[in-house]
Coordinates of C-alpha atoms in Angstrom, one line a residue:
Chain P
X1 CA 97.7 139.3 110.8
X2 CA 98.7 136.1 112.8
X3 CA 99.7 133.3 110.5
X4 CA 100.1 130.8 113.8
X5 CA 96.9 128.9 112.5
X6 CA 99.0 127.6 109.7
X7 CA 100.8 125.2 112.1
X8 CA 97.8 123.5 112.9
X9 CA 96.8 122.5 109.1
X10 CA 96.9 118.6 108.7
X11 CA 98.6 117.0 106.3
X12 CA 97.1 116.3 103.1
X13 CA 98.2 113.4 102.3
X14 CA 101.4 111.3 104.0
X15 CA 104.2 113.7 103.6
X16 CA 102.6 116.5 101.3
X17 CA 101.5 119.7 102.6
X18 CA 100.0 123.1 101.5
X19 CA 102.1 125.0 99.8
X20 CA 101.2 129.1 100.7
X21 CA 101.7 131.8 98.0
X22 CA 102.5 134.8 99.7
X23 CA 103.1 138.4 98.8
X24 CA 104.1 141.5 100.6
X25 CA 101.3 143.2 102.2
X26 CA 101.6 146.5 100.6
X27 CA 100.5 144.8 97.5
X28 CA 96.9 146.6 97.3
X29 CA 94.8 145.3 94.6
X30 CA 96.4 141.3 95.1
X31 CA 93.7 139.6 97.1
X32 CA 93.4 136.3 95.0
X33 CA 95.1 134.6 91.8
X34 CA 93.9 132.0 89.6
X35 CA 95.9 129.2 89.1
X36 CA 96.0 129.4 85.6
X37 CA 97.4 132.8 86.3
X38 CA 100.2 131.8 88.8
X39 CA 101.8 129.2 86.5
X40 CA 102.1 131.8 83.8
X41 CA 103.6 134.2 85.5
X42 CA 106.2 131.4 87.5
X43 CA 106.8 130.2 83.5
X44 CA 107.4 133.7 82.8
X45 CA 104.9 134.3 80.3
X46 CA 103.0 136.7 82.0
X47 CA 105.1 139.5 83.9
X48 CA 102.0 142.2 85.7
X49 CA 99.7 141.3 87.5
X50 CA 96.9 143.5 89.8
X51 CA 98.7 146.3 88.0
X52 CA 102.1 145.3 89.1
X53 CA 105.3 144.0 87.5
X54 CA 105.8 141.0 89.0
X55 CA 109.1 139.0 90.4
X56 CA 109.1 135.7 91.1
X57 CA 111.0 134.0 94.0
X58 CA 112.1 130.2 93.4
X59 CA 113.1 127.7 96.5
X60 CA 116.3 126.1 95.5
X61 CA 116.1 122.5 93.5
X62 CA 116.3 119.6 95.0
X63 CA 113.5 120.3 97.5
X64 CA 110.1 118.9 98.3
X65 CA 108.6 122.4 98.3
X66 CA 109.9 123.4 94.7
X67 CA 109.3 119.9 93.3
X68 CA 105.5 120.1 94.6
X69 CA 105.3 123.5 93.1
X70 CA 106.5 122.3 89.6
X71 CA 104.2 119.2 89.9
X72 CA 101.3 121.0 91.4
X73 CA 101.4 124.5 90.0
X74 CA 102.9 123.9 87.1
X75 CA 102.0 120.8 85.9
X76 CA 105.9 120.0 84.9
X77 CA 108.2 117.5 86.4
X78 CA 111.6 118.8 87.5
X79 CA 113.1 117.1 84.4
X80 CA 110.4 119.0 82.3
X81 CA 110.9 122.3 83.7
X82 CA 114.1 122.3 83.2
X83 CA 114.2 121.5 79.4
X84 CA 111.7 124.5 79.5
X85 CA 114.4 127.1 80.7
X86 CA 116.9 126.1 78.4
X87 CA 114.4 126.4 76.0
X88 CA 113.7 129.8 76.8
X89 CA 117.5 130.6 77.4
X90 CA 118.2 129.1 73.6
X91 CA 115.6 131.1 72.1
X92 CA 115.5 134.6 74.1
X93 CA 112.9 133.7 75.8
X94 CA 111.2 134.4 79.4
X95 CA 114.1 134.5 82.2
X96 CA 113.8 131.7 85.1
X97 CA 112.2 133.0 88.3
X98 CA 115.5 134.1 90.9
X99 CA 116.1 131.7 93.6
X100 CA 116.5 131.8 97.2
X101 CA 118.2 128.7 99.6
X102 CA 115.4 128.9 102.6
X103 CA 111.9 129.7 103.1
X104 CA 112.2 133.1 105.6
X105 CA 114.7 134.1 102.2
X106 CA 111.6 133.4 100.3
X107 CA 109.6 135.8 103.2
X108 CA 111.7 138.3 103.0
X109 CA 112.1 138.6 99.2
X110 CA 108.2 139.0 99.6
X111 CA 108.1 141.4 102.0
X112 CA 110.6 143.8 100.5
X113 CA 108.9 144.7 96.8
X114 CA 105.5 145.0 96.3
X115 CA 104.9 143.0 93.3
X116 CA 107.1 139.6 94.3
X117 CA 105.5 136.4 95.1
X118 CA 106.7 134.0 96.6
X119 CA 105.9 130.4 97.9
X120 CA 107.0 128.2 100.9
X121 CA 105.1 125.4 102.7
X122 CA 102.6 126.4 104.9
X123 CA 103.8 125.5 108.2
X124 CA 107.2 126.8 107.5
X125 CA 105.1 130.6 107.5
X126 CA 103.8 129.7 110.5
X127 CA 106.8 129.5 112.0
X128 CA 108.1 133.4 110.8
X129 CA 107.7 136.5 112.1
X130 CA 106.1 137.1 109.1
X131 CA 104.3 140.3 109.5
X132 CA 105.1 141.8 106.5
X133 CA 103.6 139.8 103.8
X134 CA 100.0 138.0 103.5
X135 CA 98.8 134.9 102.1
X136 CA 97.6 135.0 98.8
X137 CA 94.5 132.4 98.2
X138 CA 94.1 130.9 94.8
X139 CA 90.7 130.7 93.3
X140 CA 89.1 127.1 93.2
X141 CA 85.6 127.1 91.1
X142 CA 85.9 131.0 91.6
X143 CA 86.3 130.8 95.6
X144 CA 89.3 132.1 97.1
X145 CA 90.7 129.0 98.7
X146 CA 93.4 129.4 101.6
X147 CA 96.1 126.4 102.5
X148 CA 94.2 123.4 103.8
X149 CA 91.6 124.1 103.2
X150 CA 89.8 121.5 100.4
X151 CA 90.7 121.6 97.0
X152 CA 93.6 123.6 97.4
X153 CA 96.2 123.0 94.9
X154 CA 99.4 124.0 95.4
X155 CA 101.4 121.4 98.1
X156 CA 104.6 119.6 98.4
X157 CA 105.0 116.4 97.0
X158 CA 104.4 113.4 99.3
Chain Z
X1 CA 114.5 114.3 96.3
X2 CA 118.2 113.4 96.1
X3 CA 121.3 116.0 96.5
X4 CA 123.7 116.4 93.5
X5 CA 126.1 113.7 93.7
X6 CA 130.0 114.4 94.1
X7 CA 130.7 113.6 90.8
X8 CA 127.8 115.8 89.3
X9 CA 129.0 119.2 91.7
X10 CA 131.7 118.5 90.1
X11 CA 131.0 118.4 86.0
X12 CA 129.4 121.3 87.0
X13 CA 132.2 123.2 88.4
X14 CA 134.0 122.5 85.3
X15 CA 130.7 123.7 83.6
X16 CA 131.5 127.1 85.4
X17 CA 135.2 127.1 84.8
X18 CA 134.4 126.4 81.0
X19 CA 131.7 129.7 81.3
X20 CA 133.9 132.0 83.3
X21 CA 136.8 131.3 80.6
X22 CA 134.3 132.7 78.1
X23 CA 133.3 135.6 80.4
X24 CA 136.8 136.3 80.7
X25 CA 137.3 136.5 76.6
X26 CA 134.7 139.3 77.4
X27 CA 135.6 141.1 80.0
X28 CA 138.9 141.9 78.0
X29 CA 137.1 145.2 76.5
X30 CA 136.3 145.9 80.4
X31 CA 137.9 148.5 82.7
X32 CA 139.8 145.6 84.8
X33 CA 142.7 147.6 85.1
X34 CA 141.1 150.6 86.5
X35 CA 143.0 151.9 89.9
X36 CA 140.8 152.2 93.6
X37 CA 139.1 154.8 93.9
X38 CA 139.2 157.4 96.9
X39 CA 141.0 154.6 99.6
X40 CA 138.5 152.0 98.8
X41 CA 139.0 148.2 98.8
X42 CA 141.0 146.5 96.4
X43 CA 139.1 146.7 93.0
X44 CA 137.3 144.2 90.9
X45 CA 138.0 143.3 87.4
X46 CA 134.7 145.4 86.7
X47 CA 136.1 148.8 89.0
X48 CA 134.7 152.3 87.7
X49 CA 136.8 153.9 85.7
X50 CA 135.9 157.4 87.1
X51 CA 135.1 158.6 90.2
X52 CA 131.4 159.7 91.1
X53 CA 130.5 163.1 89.2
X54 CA 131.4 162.0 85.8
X55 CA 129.7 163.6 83.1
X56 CA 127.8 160.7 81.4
X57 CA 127.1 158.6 84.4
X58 CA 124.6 156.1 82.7
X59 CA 126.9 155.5 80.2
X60 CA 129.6 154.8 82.8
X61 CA 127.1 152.6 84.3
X62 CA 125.7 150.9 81.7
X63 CA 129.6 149.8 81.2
X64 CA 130.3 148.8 84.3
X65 CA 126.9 146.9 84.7
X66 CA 127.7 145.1 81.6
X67 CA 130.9 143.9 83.2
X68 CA 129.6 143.1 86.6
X69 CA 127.1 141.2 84.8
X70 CA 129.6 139.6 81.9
X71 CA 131.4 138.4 85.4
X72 CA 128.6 136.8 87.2
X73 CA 128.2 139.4 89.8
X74 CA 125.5 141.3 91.0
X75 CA 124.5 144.2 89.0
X76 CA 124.9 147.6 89.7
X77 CA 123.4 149.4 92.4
X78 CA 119.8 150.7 92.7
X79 CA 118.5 153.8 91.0
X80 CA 121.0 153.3 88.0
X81 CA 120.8 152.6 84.5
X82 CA 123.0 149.4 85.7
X83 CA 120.1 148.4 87.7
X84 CA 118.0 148.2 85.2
X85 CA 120.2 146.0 82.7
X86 CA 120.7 142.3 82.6
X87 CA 123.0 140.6 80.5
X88 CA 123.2 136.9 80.1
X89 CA 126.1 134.8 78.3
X90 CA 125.9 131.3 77.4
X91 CA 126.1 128.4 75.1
X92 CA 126.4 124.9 74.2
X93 CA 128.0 122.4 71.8
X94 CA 127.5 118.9 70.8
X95 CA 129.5 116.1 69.9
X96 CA 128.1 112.5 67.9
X97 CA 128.9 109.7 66.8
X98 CA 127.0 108.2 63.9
X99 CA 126.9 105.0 61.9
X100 CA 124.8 103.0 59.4
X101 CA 124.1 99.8 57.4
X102 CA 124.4 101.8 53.7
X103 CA 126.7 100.5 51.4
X104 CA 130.1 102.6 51.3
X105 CA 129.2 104.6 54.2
X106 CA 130.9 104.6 57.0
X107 CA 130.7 105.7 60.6
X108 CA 131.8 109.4 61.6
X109 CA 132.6 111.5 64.5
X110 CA 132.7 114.9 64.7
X111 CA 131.8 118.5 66.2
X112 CA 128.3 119.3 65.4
X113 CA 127.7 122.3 67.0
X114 CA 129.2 124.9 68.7
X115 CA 126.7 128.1 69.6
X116 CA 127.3 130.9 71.6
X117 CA 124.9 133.7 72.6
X118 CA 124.3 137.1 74.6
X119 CA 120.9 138.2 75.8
X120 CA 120.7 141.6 77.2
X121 CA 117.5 142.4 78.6
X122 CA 116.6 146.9 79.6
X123 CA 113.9 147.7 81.6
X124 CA 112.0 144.4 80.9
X125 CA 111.0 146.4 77.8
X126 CA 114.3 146.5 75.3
X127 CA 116.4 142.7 74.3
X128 CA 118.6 142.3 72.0
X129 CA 119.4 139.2 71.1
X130 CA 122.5 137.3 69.0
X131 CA 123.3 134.0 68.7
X132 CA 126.8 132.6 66.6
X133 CA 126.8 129.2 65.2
X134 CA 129.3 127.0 64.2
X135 CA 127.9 123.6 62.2
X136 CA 128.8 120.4 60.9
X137 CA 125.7 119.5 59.0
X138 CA 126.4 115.0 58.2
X139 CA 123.5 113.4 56.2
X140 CA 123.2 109.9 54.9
X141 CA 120.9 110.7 52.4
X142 CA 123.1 112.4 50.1
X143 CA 123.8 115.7 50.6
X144 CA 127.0 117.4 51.3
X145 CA 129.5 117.3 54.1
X146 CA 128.7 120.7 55.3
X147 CA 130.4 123.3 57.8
X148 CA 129.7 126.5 58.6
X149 CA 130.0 129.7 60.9
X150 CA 127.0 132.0 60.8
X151 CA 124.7 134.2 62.7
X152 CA 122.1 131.9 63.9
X153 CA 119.8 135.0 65.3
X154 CA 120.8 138.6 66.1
X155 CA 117.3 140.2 67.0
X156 CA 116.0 143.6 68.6
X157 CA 112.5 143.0 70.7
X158 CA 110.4 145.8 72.6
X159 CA 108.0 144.3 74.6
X160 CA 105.0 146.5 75.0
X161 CA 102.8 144.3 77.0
X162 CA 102.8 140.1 77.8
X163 CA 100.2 140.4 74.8
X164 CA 102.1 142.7 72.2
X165 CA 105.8 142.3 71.3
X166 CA 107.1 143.2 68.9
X167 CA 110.6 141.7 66.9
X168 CA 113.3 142.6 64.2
X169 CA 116.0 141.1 63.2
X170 CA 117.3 136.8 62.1
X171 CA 114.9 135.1 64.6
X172 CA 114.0 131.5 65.2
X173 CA 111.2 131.0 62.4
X174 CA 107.5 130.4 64.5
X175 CA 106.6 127.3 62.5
X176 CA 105.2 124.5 64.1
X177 CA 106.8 123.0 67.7
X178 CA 110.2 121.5 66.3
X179 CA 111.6 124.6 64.3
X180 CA 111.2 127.3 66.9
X181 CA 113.4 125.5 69.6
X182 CA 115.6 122.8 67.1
X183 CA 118.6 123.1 68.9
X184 CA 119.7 119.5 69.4
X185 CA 120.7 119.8 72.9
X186 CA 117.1 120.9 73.6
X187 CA 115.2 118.6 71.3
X188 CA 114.5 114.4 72.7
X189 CA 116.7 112.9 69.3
X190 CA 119.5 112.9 67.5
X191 CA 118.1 113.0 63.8
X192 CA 115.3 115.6 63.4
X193 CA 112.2 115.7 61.7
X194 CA 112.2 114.6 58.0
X195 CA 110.8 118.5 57.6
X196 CA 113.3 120.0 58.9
X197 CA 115.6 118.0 57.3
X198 CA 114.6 118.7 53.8
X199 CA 114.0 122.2 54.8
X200 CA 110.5 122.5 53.7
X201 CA 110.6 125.3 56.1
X202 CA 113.2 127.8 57.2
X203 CA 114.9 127.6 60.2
X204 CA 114.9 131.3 60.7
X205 CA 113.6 134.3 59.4
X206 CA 114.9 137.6 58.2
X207 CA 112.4 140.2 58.9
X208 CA 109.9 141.1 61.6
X209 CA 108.1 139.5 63.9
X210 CA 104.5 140.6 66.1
X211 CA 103.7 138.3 68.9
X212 CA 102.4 137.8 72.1
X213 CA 99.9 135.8 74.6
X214 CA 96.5 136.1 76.0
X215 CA 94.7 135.2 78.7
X216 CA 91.0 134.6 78.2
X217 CA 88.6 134.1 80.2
X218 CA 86.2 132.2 78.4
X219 CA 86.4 128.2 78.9
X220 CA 87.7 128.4 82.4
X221 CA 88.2 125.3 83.4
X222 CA 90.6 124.4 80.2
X223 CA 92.9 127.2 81.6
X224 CA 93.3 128.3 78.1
X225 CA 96.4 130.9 77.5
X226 CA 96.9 131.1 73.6
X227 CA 100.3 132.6 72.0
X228 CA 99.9 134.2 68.4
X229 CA 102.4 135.4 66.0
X230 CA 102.5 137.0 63.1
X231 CA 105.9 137.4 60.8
X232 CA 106.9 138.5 57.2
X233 CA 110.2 138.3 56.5
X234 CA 112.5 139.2 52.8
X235 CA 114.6 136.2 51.4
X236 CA 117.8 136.4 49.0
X237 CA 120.9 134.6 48.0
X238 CA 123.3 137.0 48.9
X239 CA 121.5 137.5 52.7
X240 CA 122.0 133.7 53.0
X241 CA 118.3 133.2 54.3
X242 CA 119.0 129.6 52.0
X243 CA 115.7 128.7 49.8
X244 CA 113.2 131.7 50.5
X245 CA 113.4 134.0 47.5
X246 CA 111.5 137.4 48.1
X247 CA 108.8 138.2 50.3
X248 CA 108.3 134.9 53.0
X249 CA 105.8 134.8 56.1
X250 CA 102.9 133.1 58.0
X251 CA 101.0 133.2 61.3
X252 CA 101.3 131.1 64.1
X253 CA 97.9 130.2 66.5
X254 CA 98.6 128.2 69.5
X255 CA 96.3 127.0 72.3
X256 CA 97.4 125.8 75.5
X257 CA 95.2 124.0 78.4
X258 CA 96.7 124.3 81.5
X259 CA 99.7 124.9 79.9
X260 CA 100.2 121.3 79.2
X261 CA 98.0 120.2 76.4
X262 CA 98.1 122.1 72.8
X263 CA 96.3 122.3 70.1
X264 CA 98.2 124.7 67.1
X265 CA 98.0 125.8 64.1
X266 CA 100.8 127.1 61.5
X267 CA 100.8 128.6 58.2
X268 CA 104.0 129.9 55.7
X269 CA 104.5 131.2 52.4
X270 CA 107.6 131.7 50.5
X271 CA 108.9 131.4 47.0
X272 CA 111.5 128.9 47.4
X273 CA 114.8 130.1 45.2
X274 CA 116.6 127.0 44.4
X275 CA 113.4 125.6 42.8
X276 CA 112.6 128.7 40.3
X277 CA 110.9 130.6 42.3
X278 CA 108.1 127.9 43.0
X279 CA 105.4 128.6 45.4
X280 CA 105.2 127.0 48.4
X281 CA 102.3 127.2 51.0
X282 CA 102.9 125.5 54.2
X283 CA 100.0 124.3 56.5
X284 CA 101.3 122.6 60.0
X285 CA 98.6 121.0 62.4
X286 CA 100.0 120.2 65.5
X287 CA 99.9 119.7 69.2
X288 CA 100.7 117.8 72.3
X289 CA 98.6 116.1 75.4
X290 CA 100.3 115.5 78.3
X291 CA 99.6 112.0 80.1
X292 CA 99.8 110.5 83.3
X293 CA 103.0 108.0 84.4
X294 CA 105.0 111.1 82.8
X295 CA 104.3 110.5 79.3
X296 CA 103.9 113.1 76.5
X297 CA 102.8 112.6 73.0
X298 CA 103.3 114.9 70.6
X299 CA 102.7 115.2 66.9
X300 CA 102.8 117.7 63.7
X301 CA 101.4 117.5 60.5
X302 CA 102.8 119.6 57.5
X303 CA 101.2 120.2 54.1
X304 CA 103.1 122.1 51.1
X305 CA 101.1 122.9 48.5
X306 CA 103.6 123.4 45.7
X307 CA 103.3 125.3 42.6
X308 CA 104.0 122.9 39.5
X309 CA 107.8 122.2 38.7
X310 CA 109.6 119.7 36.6
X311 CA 110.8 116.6 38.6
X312 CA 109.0 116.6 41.8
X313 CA 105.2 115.9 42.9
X314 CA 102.8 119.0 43.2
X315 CA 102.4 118.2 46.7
X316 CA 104.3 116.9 49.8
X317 CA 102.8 115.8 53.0
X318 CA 105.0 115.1 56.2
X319 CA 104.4 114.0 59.7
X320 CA 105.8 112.9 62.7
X321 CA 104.0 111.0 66.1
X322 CA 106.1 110.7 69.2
X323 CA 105.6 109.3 72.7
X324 CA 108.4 110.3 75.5
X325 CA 108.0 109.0 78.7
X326 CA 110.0 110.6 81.6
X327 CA 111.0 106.8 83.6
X328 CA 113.4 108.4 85.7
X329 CA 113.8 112.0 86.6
X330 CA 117.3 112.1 84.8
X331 CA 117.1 109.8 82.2
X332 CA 114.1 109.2 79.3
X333 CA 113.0 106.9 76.6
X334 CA 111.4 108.4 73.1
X335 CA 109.6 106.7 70.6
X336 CA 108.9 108.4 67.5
X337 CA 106.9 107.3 63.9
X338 CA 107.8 109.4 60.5
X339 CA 105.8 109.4 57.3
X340 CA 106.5 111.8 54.2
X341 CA 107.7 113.1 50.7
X342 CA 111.4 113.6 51.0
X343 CA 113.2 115.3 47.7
X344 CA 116.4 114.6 48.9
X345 CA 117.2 111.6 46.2
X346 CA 117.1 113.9 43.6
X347 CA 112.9 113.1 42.8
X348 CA 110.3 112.7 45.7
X349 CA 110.4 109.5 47.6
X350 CA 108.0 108.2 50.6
X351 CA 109.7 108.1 53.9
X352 CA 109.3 106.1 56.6
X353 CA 111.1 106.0 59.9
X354 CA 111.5 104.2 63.3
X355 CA 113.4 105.8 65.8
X356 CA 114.1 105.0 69.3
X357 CA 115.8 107.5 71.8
X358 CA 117.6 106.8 75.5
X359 CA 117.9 110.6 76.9
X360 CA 120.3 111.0 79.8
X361 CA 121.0 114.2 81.7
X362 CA 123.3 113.8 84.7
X363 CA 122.9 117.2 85.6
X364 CA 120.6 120.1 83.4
X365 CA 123.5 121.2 81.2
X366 CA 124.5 117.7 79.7
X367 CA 122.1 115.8 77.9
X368 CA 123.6 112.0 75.9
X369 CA 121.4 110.1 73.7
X370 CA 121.3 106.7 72.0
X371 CA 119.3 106.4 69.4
X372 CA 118.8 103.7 66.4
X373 CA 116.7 105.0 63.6
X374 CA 114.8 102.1 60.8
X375 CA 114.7 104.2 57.7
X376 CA 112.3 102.7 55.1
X377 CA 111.8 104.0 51.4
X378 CA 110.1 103.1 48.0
X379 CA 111.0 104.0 44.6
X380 CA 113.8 101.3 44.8
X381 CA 115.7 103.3 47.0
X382 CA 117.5 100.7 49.6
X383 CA 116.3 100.9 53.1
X384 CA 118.9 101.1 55.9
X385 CA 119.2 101.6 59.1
X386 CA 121.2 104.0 61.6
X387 CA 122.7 104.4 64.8
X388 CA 124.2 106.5 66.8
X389 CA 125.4 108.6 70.3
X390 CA 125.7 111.9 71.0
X391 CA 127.1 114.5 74.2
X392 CA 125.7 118.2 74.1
X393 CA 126.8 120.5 76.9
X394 CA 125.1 123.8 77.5
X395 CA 126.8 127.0 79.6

């Protein structure tokens, strides 16, 4: 499925922009996610999903992609999220999601194992060869909503 | 957002040295010296021991994953036993500096903690978990200079689904917010809660543990995920579990809105040995809300109901308010209001306290804090007031 359409997506707001959950497309069963749902499985709270066990891929800190995702998905602050994984790491707790430098790392990590999601902004997917994973929508008021389109939560910060 | 400055790449390079110095320590009882095998490359520290064929391969894996892992490098190679195991090694220690206005009391600095732990983690099913502590416990209020080495937790878990887990072992006890996760370089002060102070509740628990989270549906749009445990746990003097004498457990209900805002619910039992056995029911309210501009307020509310014993009242009532707001995305500012009974001057006094908290973390791993705490009392006990810095590093 072509994901060129993603390049055309205007920007929600100065300098934010969708961010697009994707996961391989072998993944049968994963056709939407709430959002509730995919901030407890990025907090590591909840590890199957759609009858999977589930990895989670991280972009590297420091970038406008993983610091929209915290804010947007997560509801956390960078500073926030952070005090969470050491809390987890003090107490046994959930391990941190693994991390990848770049967004086609991100892709990749995807397409190989059926049960990783992963996130990168929207038009960076559009610019992939990116055949081997899909676009997972997240459900807004019980409708599957894609990037850009309105209401959709998870973007970059501005 | 902003790169790692120079000087924070490099406090955490020394971070690294400090954990792969530890590693090493570990990696004495691995195979480091073990020759190449079959013309192969020069060997790690964590070469196998035998070639391919051996007769307990797992095990022989399972070693050599442990090594790889004990060293930081990728573990194992797909299909094995080693591919399945993950091991993580790490701790922390603090350092403070405190001071007061009392009478004959002078500053100090010292040590306070020094924790180290290893998490190993099979199948996502099987952890075992064990944490060593070393601590310097300083109080102003009277009680003694203590130190002391001990096993902080050393747990077994099998996970049999997100929703049912199940735990044996020392564990963190599920009380309230603070007690679960009091490690100071994870908590926003310096001095803690006047309940955990006077242990009105036990920092951990010897016994067994059943726990987990759900997801319901119902009441969609407050994203609601709520975590439950249940624990019972055996006390005694000669196990060193401190004041819980006999049989000791509670529950633990906890409601979270998009994971942000909680509303919780906590209740413990225990006969508390040092007091002749007297009973002690605890009942914790508690909960935070998450606010805009980066703030958080949080609060918990503890009730003992207290058998009747000589010397102190029946009952004791604690709580804490705090509001933290996040100003920078290194650096925050804590606020937090105290009210309770506190035994610790030999009957039961009301305590209130001030304190105000400047949070710093450079980078995630180092966290500083001032902090000046306004301690009032009645019963013609003086009022003072305290002050005081402190450095925890985690790795």
């Amino acid at each position: 499925m072509s994901l060129a359409w993603l390049a055309a997506l205007p920007a929600l707001a100065a300098g934010a922009e969708p961010l697009a959950i994707v996961v391989s497309s072998r993944w049968q069963g994963a056709d939407a996610i709430e959002l509730r749902d995919l901030r407890e499985v990025y907090l590591g709270r909840r590890t199957r999903l759609f009858g999977a066990s589930v990895r989670r891929i991280d972009l590297a800190p420091g970038s406008a992609a993983r610091a929209g995702f915290s804010r947007s998905v997560l509801g956390r602050s960078e500073q926030d999220l952070e005090r969470y994984w050491i809390e987890q790491a003090l107490s046994g707790g959930a391990l941190p999601p693994r991390e990848v430098a770049t967004p086609p790392d991100a892709v990749a990590a995807a397409e190989a194992r059926v049960g990783t999601i992963a996130y990168l902004p929207a038009s960076s997917l559009a610019r992939l060869d990116a055949d081997g994973v899909r676009i997972l929508p997240i459900l807004v008021d019980g409708v599957a909503t894609r990037p850009g389109a309105p209401g959709y939560p998870a973007r970059t910060l501005d | 957002m902003p790169q790692p400055t120079v000087s924070s790449a490099g406090l955490g390079s020394i971070l690294r040295a400090l954990r792969a110095a530890l590693l090493a320590a570990a990696l004495a009882a691995c195979p480091g010296a073990a020759a190449a095998q079959d013309g192969d490359a020069a060997p790690s520290v964590c070469a196998p021991l035998h070639a391919a064929g051996d007769g307990h391969p797992d095990l022989q894996q399972l070693f050599l994953a442990s090594c790889r892992a004990l060293a930081g490098d990728a573990v194992g190679e797909p299909g094995g036993l080693a591919s399945r195991l993950r091991v993580r090694v790490g701790g922390w220690l603090d350092t403070s500096y405190l001071d007061n206005d009392i009478d004959g009391r002078g500053a100090s600095f010292d040590l306070d903690h020094a924790n180290l732990y290893l998490d190993a983690r099979l199948d996502e099913r099987w952890q075992v978990f064990v944490e060593g502590e070393y601590e310097h416990e300083r109080d102003l209020t009277g009680l003694p200079d203590e130190r002391e080495f001990e096993l902080e937790q050393g747990y077994l878990e099998y996970v049999v689904s997100d929703a049912l887990k199940l735990r044996g072992g020392k564990f963190a006890a599920p009380i309230g917010y603070w007690t679960p996760v009091h490690w100071s370089v994870n908590v926003d002060t310096i001095e803690v809660p006047i309940h955990e102070a006077t242990r009105m509740v036990p920092e951990q628990q010897l016994g067994g543990r059943v726990h987990g989270s759900l997801f319901p549906d119902w009441l969609a749009p407050l994203e609601p995920t709520i975590d439950y445990s249940l624990a019972l746990g055996y006390g005694a003097d000669r196990l060193g579990t401190g004041k819980p004498d006999g049989l000791n457990g509670g529950l633990d209900l906890r409601l979270w809105s998009a994971g942000r805002h909680l509303l919780a619910f906590s209740y413990y039992a225990q006969e508390n040995g040092e007091l002749q056995d007297r009973e002690e029911h605890n009942f914790m309210l508690y909960g935070q809300v998450a606010l805009p501009a980066n703030l958080l307020l949080r609060s918990e509310y503890l009730h003992q109901d207290r058998s009747d014993r000589p010397g102190y009242t029946r009952n004791a009532d604690v709580v804490y308010a705090k509001l933290r707001w996040d100003f920078h995305r290194r650096a925050y500012f804590n606020y937090r209001f105290q009210f309770g009974q506190d035994d610790r001057y030999g009957f039961t006094a009301d305590h209130t306290i001030h304190t105000l908290t400047l949070g710093w973390r450079p980078i995630p791993r180092v966290i500083g804090k001032l902090e000046t705490a306004f301690h009032d009392l009645d019963d013609g006990i003086e009022s003072y007031v305290a002050w005081g810095a402190s450095l925890g590093v985690l790795f």
